[in-house]
Coordinates of C-alpha atoms in Angstrom, one line a residue:
M1 CA 0.0 0.1 0.1
G2 CA 2.9 2.4 1.0
F3 CA 4.5 1.7 -2.4
I4 CA 1.4 2.8 -4.4
V5 CA 1.1 6.0 -2.4
G6 CA 4.6 6.7 -3.1
V7 CA 4.2 6.1 -6.7
V8 CA 1.1 8.3 -6.8
I9 CA 2.7 11.1 -5.1
G10 CA 5.9 10.9 -7.2
L11 CA 3.7 11.2 -10.2
I12 CA 2.0 14.2 -8.9
V13 CA 5.1 16.0 -8.1
G14 CA 6.6 15.0 -11.4
I15 CA 3.8 16.2 -13.3
T16 CA 3.7 19.4 -11.2
I17 CA 7.4 20.0 -12.0
I18 CA 6.9 19.5 -15.8
I19 CA 3.9 21.8 -15.8
G20 CA 5.7 24.5 -13.9
F21 CA 8.9 24.1 -16.4
V22 CA 6.6 24.3 -19.4
K23 CA 4.8 27.4 -18.0
A24 CA 8.2 29.0 -17.2
E25 CA 9.5 28.2 -20.8
N26 CA 6.4 29.7 -22.1
Y27 CA 6.7 32.8 -20.1
R28 CA 10.3 33.3 -21.1
S29 CA 9.4 32.8 -24.7
K30 CA 6.7 35.3 -24.3
I31 CA 9.3 37.8 -22.8
R32 CA 11.8 37.2 -25.6
S33 CA 9.0 37.7 -28.1
E34 CA 8.0 40.9 -26.6
L35 CA 11.5 42.2 -26.4
A36 CA 12.1 41.1 -30.1
N37 CA 8.8 43.1 -31.1
T38 CA 10.0 46.1 -29.0
V39 CA 13.3 46.2 -30.7
A40 CA 11.7 45.7 -34.1
A41 CA 9.3 48.6 -33.2
F42 CA 12.2 50.8 -32.4
A43 CA 13.6 50.0 -35.8
R44 CA 10.4 51.1 -37.5
M45 CA 10.2 54.4 -35.4
T46 CA 9.9 57.8 -37.1
V47 CA 10.8 61.1 -35.7
E48 CA 7.0 61.6 -35.3
D49 CA 6.7 58.6 -33.1
S50 CA 9.6 59.6 -31.1
R51 CA 8.0 63.0 -30.4
K52 CA 5.0 61.1 -29.1
L53 CA 7.2 59.0 -26.8
L54 CA 9.4 61.9 -25.4
P55 CA 8.3 65.4 -25.0
A56 CA 10.6 68.0 -26.6
D57 CA 12.2 68.8 -23.0
F58 CA 13.7 65.3 -23.0
Y59 CA 15.4 65.5 -26.4
P60 CA 19.2 65.3 -26.3
S61 CA 21.6 67.4 -28.3
W62 CA 21.4 65.3 -31.4
V63 CA 17.6 65.8 -32.0
V64 CA 18.3 68.4 -34.7
F65 CA 19.8 66.0 -36.9
S66 CA 18.4 63.8 -39.7
E67 CA 15.4 61.4 -39.1
R68 CA 17.5 58.5 -39.6
Q69 CA 20.1 59.4 -37.0
N70 CA 17.4 60.3 -34.4
V71 CA 15.8 57.0 -34.9
C72 CA 18.8 55.0 -34.5
M73 CA 20.4 56.9 -31.6
I74 CA 17.0 56.8 -29.8
C75 CA 17.1 53.0 -30.5
I76 CA 20.6 52.5 -29.1
T77 CA 20.4 55.0 -26.3
L78 CA 17.2 53.3 -25.0
L79 CA 19.0 50.0 -25.1
T80 CA 21.9 51.2 -23.1
P81 CA 20.3 50.4 -19.6
I82 CA 19.9 46.9 -20.9
L83 CA 23.5 46.8 -22.0
L84 CA 24.5 47.9 -18.5
N85 CA 22.4 45.1 -16.8
L86 CA 24.1 42.6 -19.4
L87 CA 27.6 43.7 -18.3
T88 CA 27.5 41.0 -15.5
W89 CA 26.2 38.4 -18.0
L90 CA 28.9 39.3 -20.6
N91 CA 31.7 39.0 -18.0
H92 CA 30.3 35.8 -16.7
H93 CA 30.3 34.2 -20.2
L94 CA 33.5 35.7 -21.4
T95 CA 35.1 34.0 -18.4
K96 CA 33.6 30.5 -19.6
I97 CA 34.6 30.9 -23.1
W98 CA 38.1 32.4 -22.4
P99 CA 40.1 29.3 -22.9
Y100 CA 38.8 29.1 -26.5
V101 CA 39.4 32.7 -27.1
D102 CA 43.0 32.3 -25.9
E103 CA 43.6 29.6 -28.2
A104 CA 42.1 31.3 -31.2
A105 CA 43.5 34.7 -30.5
S106 CA 47.1 33.8 -29.5
E107 CA 48.2 33.0 -33.0
L108 CA 46.2 35.9 -34.5
I109 CA 47.8 38.3 -32.1
K110 CA 51.4 36.9 -32.7
A111 CA 50.9 37.3 -36.5
S112 CA 49.6 40.8 -36.3
V113 CA 51.8 42.3 -33.4
E114 CA 55.2 41.0 -34.6
P115 CA 55.3 43.5 -37.5
V116 CA 54.4 46.3 -35.0
L117 CA 57.0 45.4 -32.7
E118 CA 59.7 45.4 -35.5
Q119 CA 58.7 49.2 -36.4
Y120 CA 59.6 50.0 -32.9
R121 CA 62.5 47.8 -32.4
P122 CA 65.1 49.7 -30.4
A123 CA 68.4 50.3 -32.2
I124 CA 70.4 48.0 -29.7
V125 CA 68.3 45.0 -30.8
A126 CA 68.8 43.1 -34.0
S127 CA 65.5 41.0 -33.8
L128 CA 62.3 41.0 -31.6
T129 CA 59.9 38.2 -32.0
F130 CA 57.5 36.1 -29.8
S131 CA 59.0 32.7 -28.7
K132 CA 55.6 32.0 -26.7
L133 CA 52.3 33.7 -26.4
T134 CA 49.3 32.7 -24.5
L135 CA 46.7 34.8 -22.7
G136 CA 46.5 32.9 -19.7
T137 CA 43.4 31.8 -17.6
V138 CA 42.1 35.2 -16.5
A139 CA 39.6 36.9 -18.7
P140 CA 39.3 40.7 -18.8
Q141 CA 36.2 42.3 -17.3
F142 CA 34.0 45.3 -18.7
T143 CA 33.0 47.5 -15.9
G144 CA 31.1 50.4 -17.6
V145 CA 29.4 51.4 -20.9
S146 CA 28.4 54.9 -22.2
V147 CA 26.9 56.4 -25.3
I148 CA 28.3 59.5 -26.8
D149 CA 26.5 61.9 -29.1
G150 CA 27.9 61.4 -32.6
D151 CA 27.8 63.1 -35.8
K152 CA 24.9 62.8 -38.4
N153 CA 26.5 59.6 -40.0
G154 CA 27.2 57.6 -36.8
M155 CA 27.4 57.3 -33.1
T156 CA 30.0 56.2 -30.6
M157 CA 29.8 53.9 -27.6
E158 CA 32.6 53.3 -25.1
L159 CA 33.3 50.3 -22.8
D160 CA 35.6 50.3 -19.8
M161 CA 37.8 47.4 -19.5
Q162 CA 40.2 46.0 -16.9
W163 CA 42.4 43.1 -17.2
D164 CA 44.8 41.8 -14.6
G165 CA 46.0 38.8 -16.5
N166 CA 48.4 36.0 -16.0
P167 CA 49.6 35.6 -19.7
N168 CA 52.6 33.6 -20.7
I169 CA 54.5 35.8 -23.0
V170 CA 58.1 35.1 -23.9
L171 CA 60.1 37.5 -26.2
G172 CA 63.0 36.2 -28.3
I173 CA 65.5 39.0 -28.3
K174 CA 68.7 39.1 -30.3
T175 CA 71.2 42.0 -29.5
L176 CA 73.6 43.5 -32.0
V177 CA 76.4 41.7 -30.4
G178 CA 74.8 38.2 -31.1
V179 CA 73.5 37.6 -27.8
S180 CA 70.2 35.8 -27.6
L181 CA 67.8 36.5 -24.5
P182 CA 64.5 34.8 -23.7
V183 CA 62.6 37.8 -21.8
Q184 CA 59.4 36.9 -20.1
V185 CA 56.6 39.6 -19.8
K186 CA 55.0 39.3 -16.4
N187 CA 52.4 40.8 -14.1
I188 CA 50.4 42.4 -16.8
G189 CA 47.8 45.0 -15.7
F190 CA 45.8 46.9 -18.1
T191 CA 42.8 49.5 -17.9
G192 CA 41.4 51.4 -20.7
V193 CA 38.3 52.5 -22.7
F194 CA 37.4 50.8 -25.9
R195 CA 35.6 52.8 -28.5
L196 CA 33.0 51.3 -30.7
I197 CA 31.7 53.5 -33.7
F198 CA 28.5 52.5 -35.4
R199 CA 28.6 53.8 -38.9
P200 CA 26.8 54.3 -41.2
L201 CA 23.4 54.4 -39.6
V202 CA 20.7 52.7 -41.7
D203 CA 16.9 52.6 -41.5
E204 CA 16.7 48.9 -40.6
F205 CA 17.4 47.0 -37.5
P206 CA 20.2 46.9 -35.9
C207 CA 20.3 50.5 -37.1
F208 CA 24.1 50.5 -38.3
G209 CA 25.9 49.0 -41.2
A210 CA 29.2 48.4 -39.4
V211 CA 31.1 48.5 -36.1
C212 CA 34.6 49.9 -35.8
V213 CA 36.5 49.0 -32.6
S214 CA 39.5 50.5 -31.0
L215 CA 41.1 51.7 -27.7
R216 CA 40.1 55.2 -27.3
E217 CA 42.9 56.2 -25.0
K218 CA 45.6 54.2 -23.1
K219 CA 45.1 54.6 -19.4
K220 CA 47.5 52.3 -17.8
L221 CA 49.7 49.4 -18.8
D222 CA 51.8 47.7 -16.2
F223 CA 54.1 44.8 -16.5
T224 CA 57.6 43.5 -15.5
L225 CA 60.5 42.0 -17.6
K226 CA 62.5 39.0 -16.4
V227 CA 65.2 37.2 -18.4
V228 CA 64.6 33.5 -18.2
G229 CA 67.4 32.2 -16.2
G230 CA 69.1 35.5 -15.9
D231 CA 69.1 39.2 -15.0
I232 CA 68.1 41.7 -17.8
S233 CA 69.9 44.6 -15.8
T234 CA 73.2 43.0 -16.8
I235 CA 72.9 44.8 -20.3
P236 CA 72.6 48.5 -19.5
G237 CA 69.6 50.3 -21.2
L238 CA 68.1 47.1 -22.6
S239 CA 65.2 46.8 -20.1
E240 CA 64.3 50.5 -20.4
A241 CA 64.3 50.1 -24.3
I242 CA 62.2 46.9 -24.3
E243 CA 59.7 48.4 -22.0
E244 CA 59.4 51.6 -24.0
T245 CA 59.0 49.5 -27.2
I246 CA 56.1 47.4 -25.7
R247 CA 54.3 50.6 -24.4
D248 CA 54.6 52.4 -27.7
A249 CA 53.6 49.5 -29.9
V250 CA 50.6 48.9 -27.6
E251 CA 49.5 52.4 -27.6
D252 CA 50.0 53.2 -31.3
S253 CA 48.6 49.8 -32.7
I254 CA 45.2 49.9 -30.8
T255 CA 44.8 53.5 -29.7
W256 CA 42.4 55.4 -31.9
P257 CA 44.1 56.0 -35.5
L258 CA 41.8 57.0 -38.2
K259 CA 42.5 59.0 -41.2
P260 CA 44.4 62.3 -41.4
V261 CA 42.2 65.2 -40.3
G262 CA 44.9 67.9 -40.0
M263 CA 48.4 69.1 -39.5
L264 CA 50.0 70.2 -36.3
E265 CA 52.7 72.8 -36.7
V266 CA 55.1 72.9 -33.7
K267 CA 57.8 75.3 -32.9
L268 CA 60.1 74.1 -30.3
V269 CA 61.3 77.3 -28.8
Q270 CA 63.3 76.8 -25.9
A271 CA 63.6 75.0 -22.4
K272 CA 64.8 76.4 -18.9
N273 CA 66.0 75.3 -15.7
L274 CA 66.7 71.7 -16.9
T275 CA 67.9 69.1 -14.5
N276 CA 71.7 68.6 -14.8
K277 CA 72.5 64.9 -15.6
D278 CA 76.2 65.4 -15.9
L279 CA 79.0 65.2 -13.0
V280 CA 81.3 67.5 -14.9
G281 CA 79.9 70.5 -16.9
K282 CA 76.2 70.8 -17.8
S283 CA 73.8 68.5 -19.8
D284 CA 73.7 68.6 -23.7
P285 CA 69.9 68.7 -24.1
F286 CA 68.0 67.6 -27.1
A287 CA 64.2 67.0 -27.7
K288 CA 62.1 64.2 -29.3
L289 CA 58.4 65.1 -30.3
F290 CA 55.8 62.7 -31.6
I291 CA 52.0 62.2 -31.7
R292 CA 52.4 58.6 -32.6
P293 CA 55.6 57.0 -31.4
L294 CA 56.6 55.4 -34.6
R295 CA 60.4 56.0 -35.4
E296 CA 59.7 57.6 -38.7
K297 CA 57.1 60.0 -37.3
T298 CA 59.2 61.1 -34.2
Q299 CA 61.0 64.4 -34.8
R300 CA 64.4 65.0 -33.1
S301 CA 65.8 68.5 -32.4
K302 CA 69.5 69.4 -32.6
T303 CA 71.6 69.2 -29.4
I304 CA 72.6 72.2 -27.6
N305 CA 75.9 71.5 -26.0
N306 CA 76.7 72.2 -22.1
D307 CA 73.4 74.4 -21.5
L308 CA 70.5 74.0 -19.0
N309 CA 68.5 76.8 -20.8
P310 CA 68.8 75.9 -24.4
I311 CA 67.2 77.8 -27.3
W312 CA 66.2 75.7 -30.2
N313 CA 63.8 77.8 -32.3
E314 CA 63.1 74.7 -34.6
H315 CA 59.9 74.0 -36.4
F316 CA 58.2 70.5 -36.9
E317 CA 55.0 69.4 -38.4
F318 CA 52.8 66.2 -37.5
V319 CA 49.8 64.6 -39.1
V320 CA 46.7 64.5 -36.7
E321 CA 44.3 61.6 -37.0
D322 CA 42.0 62.5 -34.2
A323 CA 42.2 65.8 -32.5
S324 CA 39.8 64.8 -29.7
T325 CA 42.1 62.1 -28.3
Q326 CA 45.6 62.4 -29.4
H327 CA 48.3 64.4 -27.7
L328 CA 51.8 65.7 -28.6
V329 CA 54.5 64.2 -26.5
V330 CA 57.8 66.0 -25.8
R331 CA 60.7 64.1 -24.3
V332 CA 63.9 66.0 -23.4
Y333 CA 67.3 64.0 -23.2
D334 CA 70.8 64.6 -22.2
D335 CA 72.9 63.6 -25.1
E336 CA 75.6 61.2 -24.0
G337 CA 77.4 60.6 -27.3
V338 CA 78.0 56.9 -27.9
Q339 CA 76.1 55.9 -24.8
A340 CA 72.5 55.8 -24.3
S341 CA 70.8 59.3 -24.0
E342 CA 69.5 59.9 -20.5
L343 CA 66.0 61.2 -20.1
I344 CA 65.6 64.5 -18.3
G345 CA 62.0 64.8 -18.3
C346 CA 58.8 64.5 -20.7
T347 CA 55.6 66.3 -21.1
Q348 CA 52.4 66.3 -23.3
I349 CA 49.5 68.5 -24.4
R350 CA 46.1 67.3 -25.6
L351 CA 45.3 68.4 -29.1
C352 CA 41.7 69.0 -28.0
E353 CA 43.1 72.1 -26.0
L354 CA 44.2 73.7 -29.2
E355 CA 41.9 76.2 -31.1
P356 CA 42.0 75.4 -34.7
G357 CA 43.7 78.3 -36.6
K358 CA 45.1 79.9 -33.4
V359 CA 48.7 79.9 -32.3
K360 CA 49.0 78.7 -28.6
D361 CA 52.1 79.6 -26.8
V362 CA 52.7 77.3 -23.8
W363 CA 55.3 76.6 -21.2
L364 CA 55.0 72.7 -20.1
K365 CA 56.5 71.4 -17.0
L366 CA 58.7 68.4 -17.3
V367 CA 58.0 65.3 -15.3
K368 CA 59.8 62.0 -14.9
D369 CA 56.8 59.8 -16.2
L370 CA 53.5 60.6 -18.0
E371 CA 51.8 57.9 -16.1
I372 CA 52.8 59.5 -12.7
Q373 CA 50.5 62.3 -11.7
R374 CA 52.5 63.6 -8.8
D375 CA 56.1 64.6 -9.3
N376 CA 57.4 67.3 -7.1
K377 CA 60.9 67.5 -8.4
N378 CA 61.7 70.4 -10.6
R379 CA 63.0 69.0 -13.9
G380 CA 62.5 72.2 -16.0
E381 CA 60.0 73.5 -18.5
V382 CA 59.6 73.6 -22.3
H383 CA 58.5 76.4 -24.4
L384 CA 56.3 75.4 -27.5
E385 CA 54.3 77.4 -30.1
L386 CA 51.4 75.2 -31.5
L387 CA 49.0 75.7 -34.4
Y388 CA 46.4 73.0 -35.4
V389 CA 45.1 73.5 -39.0
P390 CA 42.4 71.0 -40.0
F391 CA 42.3 69.7 -43.5
G392 CA 39.7 71.5 -45.7
S393 CA 39.7 74.7 -43.5
G394 CA 40.3 76.9 -46.5
S395 CA 41.9 80.2 -46.5
G396 CA 40.1 81.3 -43.3
I397 CA 43.0 79.9 -41.1
V398 CA 46.4 81.3 -41.3
N399 CA 49.3 78.8 -41.0
P400 CA 52.4 81.0 -40.4
F401 CA 54.7 77.8 -40.1
A402 CA 53.9 76.4 -43.6
S403 CA 56.6 76.5 -46.3
S404 CA 54.9 74.8 -49.3
S405 CA 53.5 76.7 -52.3
M406 CA 50.4 78.7 -51.7
T407 CA 50.1 78.3 -48.1
S408 CA 47.4 80.3 -46.1
L409 CA 50.0 82.8 -44.9
E410 CA 51.2 83.2 -48.6
R411 CA 47.7 83.9 -49.5
V412 CA 47.5 86.6 -46.9
L413 CA 50.9 88.1 -47.5
K414 CA 51.0 87.9 -51.2
N415 CA 47.5 89.4 -51.7
D416 CA 47.4 91.1 -55.1
T417 CA 50.5 89.5 -56.4
T418 CA 49.1 86.0 -56.4
K419 CA 46.3 87.3 -58.6
E420 CA 48.7 88.5 -61.3
E421 CA 50.6 85.3 -61.4
N422 CA 49.6 82.3 -63.3
A423 CA 48.9 79.5 -60.9
T424 CA 49.5 76.7 -63.4
T425 CA 53.0 77.7 -64.4
R426 CA 54.3 79.1 -61.2
K427 CA 57.2 77.2 -59.6
R428 CA 57.0 75.8 -56.1
K429 CA 58.4 78.5 -53.7
D430 CA 59.4 78.8 -50.2
I431 CA 58.1 81.8 -48.3
I432 CA 60.6 84.2 -46.7
V433 CA 58.8 86.7 -44.2
R434 CA 60.9 89.8 -44.5
G435 CA 60.1 93.0 -42.8
V436 CA 60.9 95.7 -40.1
L437 CA 60.4 94.9 -36.5
S438 CA 59.7 97.9 -34.4
V439 CA 60.2 97.3 -30.7
T440 CA 59.3 99.9 -27.9
V441 CA 60.8 99.1 -24.5
I442 CA 58.3 100.9 -22.4
S443 CA 59.0 99.9 -18.7
A444 CA 59.7 97.3 -16.3
E445 CA 58.5 96.5 -12.8
E446 CA 59.7 94.6 -9.8
I447 CA 63.3 94.5 -10.8
P448 CA 65.3 92.5 -8.0
I449 CA 67.6 94.5 -5.7
Q450 CA 71.3 94.8 -7.1
D451 CA 72.9 97.5 -4.9
L452 CA 73.6 97.8 -1.3
M453 CA 71.3 100.8 -1.2
G454 CA 68.3 98.6 -2.2
K455 CA 68.2 100.0 -5.7
A456 CA 69.4 99.0 -9.2
D457 CA 70.5 100.8 -12.3
P458 CA 68.9 98.7 -15.1
Y459 CA 69.2 98.9 -18.8
V460 CA 68.0 96.4 -21.6
V461 CA 70.1 95.1 -24.5
L462 CA 68.0 93.9 -27.5
S463 CA 69.4 91.6 -30.1
M464 CA 68.1 89.5 -33.0
K465 CA 69.3 86.0 -32.5
K466 CA 69.8 85.0 -36.4
S467 CA 71.2 88.3 -37.6
G468 CA 73.0 89.4 -34.5
A469 CA 71.8 92.9 -34.7
K470 CA 71.8 94.7 -31.3
S471 CA 70.6 97.8 -29.5
K472 CA 70.4 98.9 -26.0
T473 CA 68.3 101.4 -23.9
R474 CA 69.7 104.1 -21.6
V475 CA 70.5 103.4 -18.0
V476 CA 67.8 104.5 -15.5
N477 CA 69.7 105.0 -12.1
D478 CA 68.3 104.0 -8.8
S479 CA 65.1 102.4 -9.9
L480 CA 63.4 99.0 -9.6
N481 CA 60.4 100.2 -11.7
P482 CA 62.2 102.0 -14.6
V483 CA 60.5 103.6 -17.6
W484 CA 62.4 103.9 -20.8
N485 CA 59.9 104.5 -23.6
Q486 CA 62.5 103.9 -26.3
T487 CA 61.8 102.5 -29.7
F488 CA 64.2 100.5 -31.8
D489 CA 63.9 99.2 -35.4
F490 CA 65.4 96.0 -36.7
V491 CA 65.4 94.7 -40.3
V492 CA 64.4 91.0 -40.2
E493 CA 65.3 88.7 -43.1
D494 CA 63.5 85.7 -42.0
G495 CA 60.9 86.4 -39.5
L496 CA 59.4 82.9 -39.1
H497 CA 62.8 81.6 -37.8
D498 CA 64.3 84.5 -36.0
M499 CA 64.0 85.6 -32.4
L500 CA 64.1 88.6 -30.5
V501 CA 66.2 88.4 -27.1
L502 CA 65.9 91.1 -24.4
E503 CA 68.5 91.1 -21.6
V504 CA 68.1 93.2 -18.5
W505 CA 71.5 94.4 -17.0
D506 CA 72.5 96.4 -14.0
H507 CA 75.0 99.1 -14.6
D508 CA 77.8 99.3 -12.2
T509 CA 80.9 101.8 -12.2
F510 CA 83.3 98.9 -12.7
G511 CA 81.1 96.5 -14.8
K512 CA 77.7 95.1 -15.0
D513 CA 75.3 92.4 -13.4
Y514 CA 73.0 90.2 -15.3
I515 CA 69.4 90.3 -14.1
G516 CA 67.2 88.4 -16.6
R517 CA 66.0 88.0 -20.0
C518 CA 62.8 87.5 -22.3
I519 CA 63.0 85.6 -25.5
L520 CA 60.4 86.1 -28.0
T521 CA 59.6 84.6 -31.4
L522 CA 58.0 86.7 -34.1
T523 CA 55.0 84.4 -34.8
R524 CA 52.6 86.5 -32.8
V525 CA 53.7 89.9 -34.1
I526 CA 53.7 88.7 -37.6
M527 CA 49.9 87.4 -37.2
E528 CA 48.6 90.2 -35.3
E529 CA 51.0 92.9 -36.7
E530 CA 50.9 95.1 -33.5
Y531 CA 50.5 94.2 -29.8
K532 CA 51.4 95.3 -26.4
D533 CA 52.1 93.0 -23.5
W534 CA 54.0 92.3 -20.2
F535 CA 56.8 89.6 -20.3
P536 CA 58.2 87.8 -17.2
L537 CA 62.0 87.9 -16.9
D538 CA 63.5 84.4 -17.2
E539 CA 66.5 83.4 -14.8
S540 CA 65.3 86.1 -12.2
K541 CA 63.0 85.6 -9.2
T542 CA 61.0 88.8 -10.0
G543 CA 60.7 91.4 -12.8
K544 CA 58.8 91.8 -16.0
L545 CA 59.1 94.0 -19.1
Q546 CA 56.4 96.0 -20.9
L547 CA 56.9 95.9 -24.7
H548 CA 55.1 97.3 -27.7
L549 CA 55.8 95.3 -30.9
K550 CA 55.0 96.2 -34.4
W551 CA 55.6 94.5 -37.7
M552 CA 55.8 95.9 -41.3
A553 CA 56.0 93.0 -43.6
Q554 CA 57.8 92.6 -47.0
S555 CA 57.3 89.1 -48.4
I556 CA 59.9 87.8 -50.8
Y557 CA 60.1 84.3 -52.3
R558 CA 62.8 82.0 -53.4
D559 CA 62.7 78.8 -55.6
S560 CA 62.9 75.4 -53.8

């Protein structure tokens, strides 16, 4: 009897479980069907439908765009909360399938990254390849998602990613002296933001024709190097060179490069108060500048020997591919001759801080490492003039650095002469900005005390760096706030590459004492034609000069 009762109860429980399972599956199927219908409805939405759902007050900034973009961006934006909830699901399943991703991606990464490493291979290394590459057992984790308003042809989504992996990466390195070293890359930690661009936008679900994926901006990449069975520090400079190669290769290969959108004109003017790296004498500084750290796209200045306040006044230009995320990096080194150059300091400036068509004059503080936010040691400063010129900007933007035929500056300076020439037969010419620079030394303030009586007897020596022409003001006795109001004219043969140097001296009966100086390029006065401003004295604790500069141009041209 008990057996029969048990069988009946078991059947009832089993049937109940089956019924419950069927109902649950039907409910899940209904939910999926409703979600699919909702998504399909989004794909069929028009602007009028969106206006019915959302009052005008709720429209984001892109509502003024075309109907197609409004519909597609509304669709993707409304799905963003769902994506946020699905991050946990994505991370969970990525962990489960990671062994298969590792197996499939390792060979692909090896084949695609080795050519990139070769581009960045340091000079002391003959070859650099992967001996072993696996991604390990720890999968990356996605920690956030955001949607950014895009242009009328697409929209942008960004995913925050973090990876503290345990990959097995061994580099086969062969030095120029024939020594082979297996170097293991360990303790890799990486955080960054992946950018997804959905473009072009289309009328049908999923609302976009293609997806482009890249790393928007490198945030942090940590790793350590270890020679298998040895010590990498036994070869001086090798560890630093390999680390820099890996960082540059990763940053450049997956950080957001598109197509050229403009040119960045850079004038490396000078540096001051550089750290001395030499035990005897002073450092011999030079600078390297780049946007993308490829060897062929890195520019190098000349070396200024035995000087902690070098003046370069050199011009460089770089191709810009994404002004919103890229930055210019400047690294200042001490030239050690046949030995590896020693880094004095580095700095960077984001291109999004530059106003197109307007010259930005900046002093940038040098730090030991761009990844370290706090660096209290004074390593010096570097002086730059920057001009970003987008492609297709027309003649409205003046580019004073350009040297090719018919630059924006040529169009401005040549005016009527260009109309008289035949553009089809005219030779390529380099522009020489020739003219007269008129400098009025008005006054100075807060000159540091030089005499025992608490005063100074200041005067100013003016000189053009390239031509060597000199003039000087009269001496103003017993004054820390002298007024001169003296004007000097200089004939300048090449205004874009010359500099005005003003040195303030204290006059003594038996000699003179140096107080400080101002160094000015002529870019601003050439563009503005006339201006008046205060300039602080370099190499002096206090003091500033008030100057009035005026430019009277006379352009000439030479065949190149």
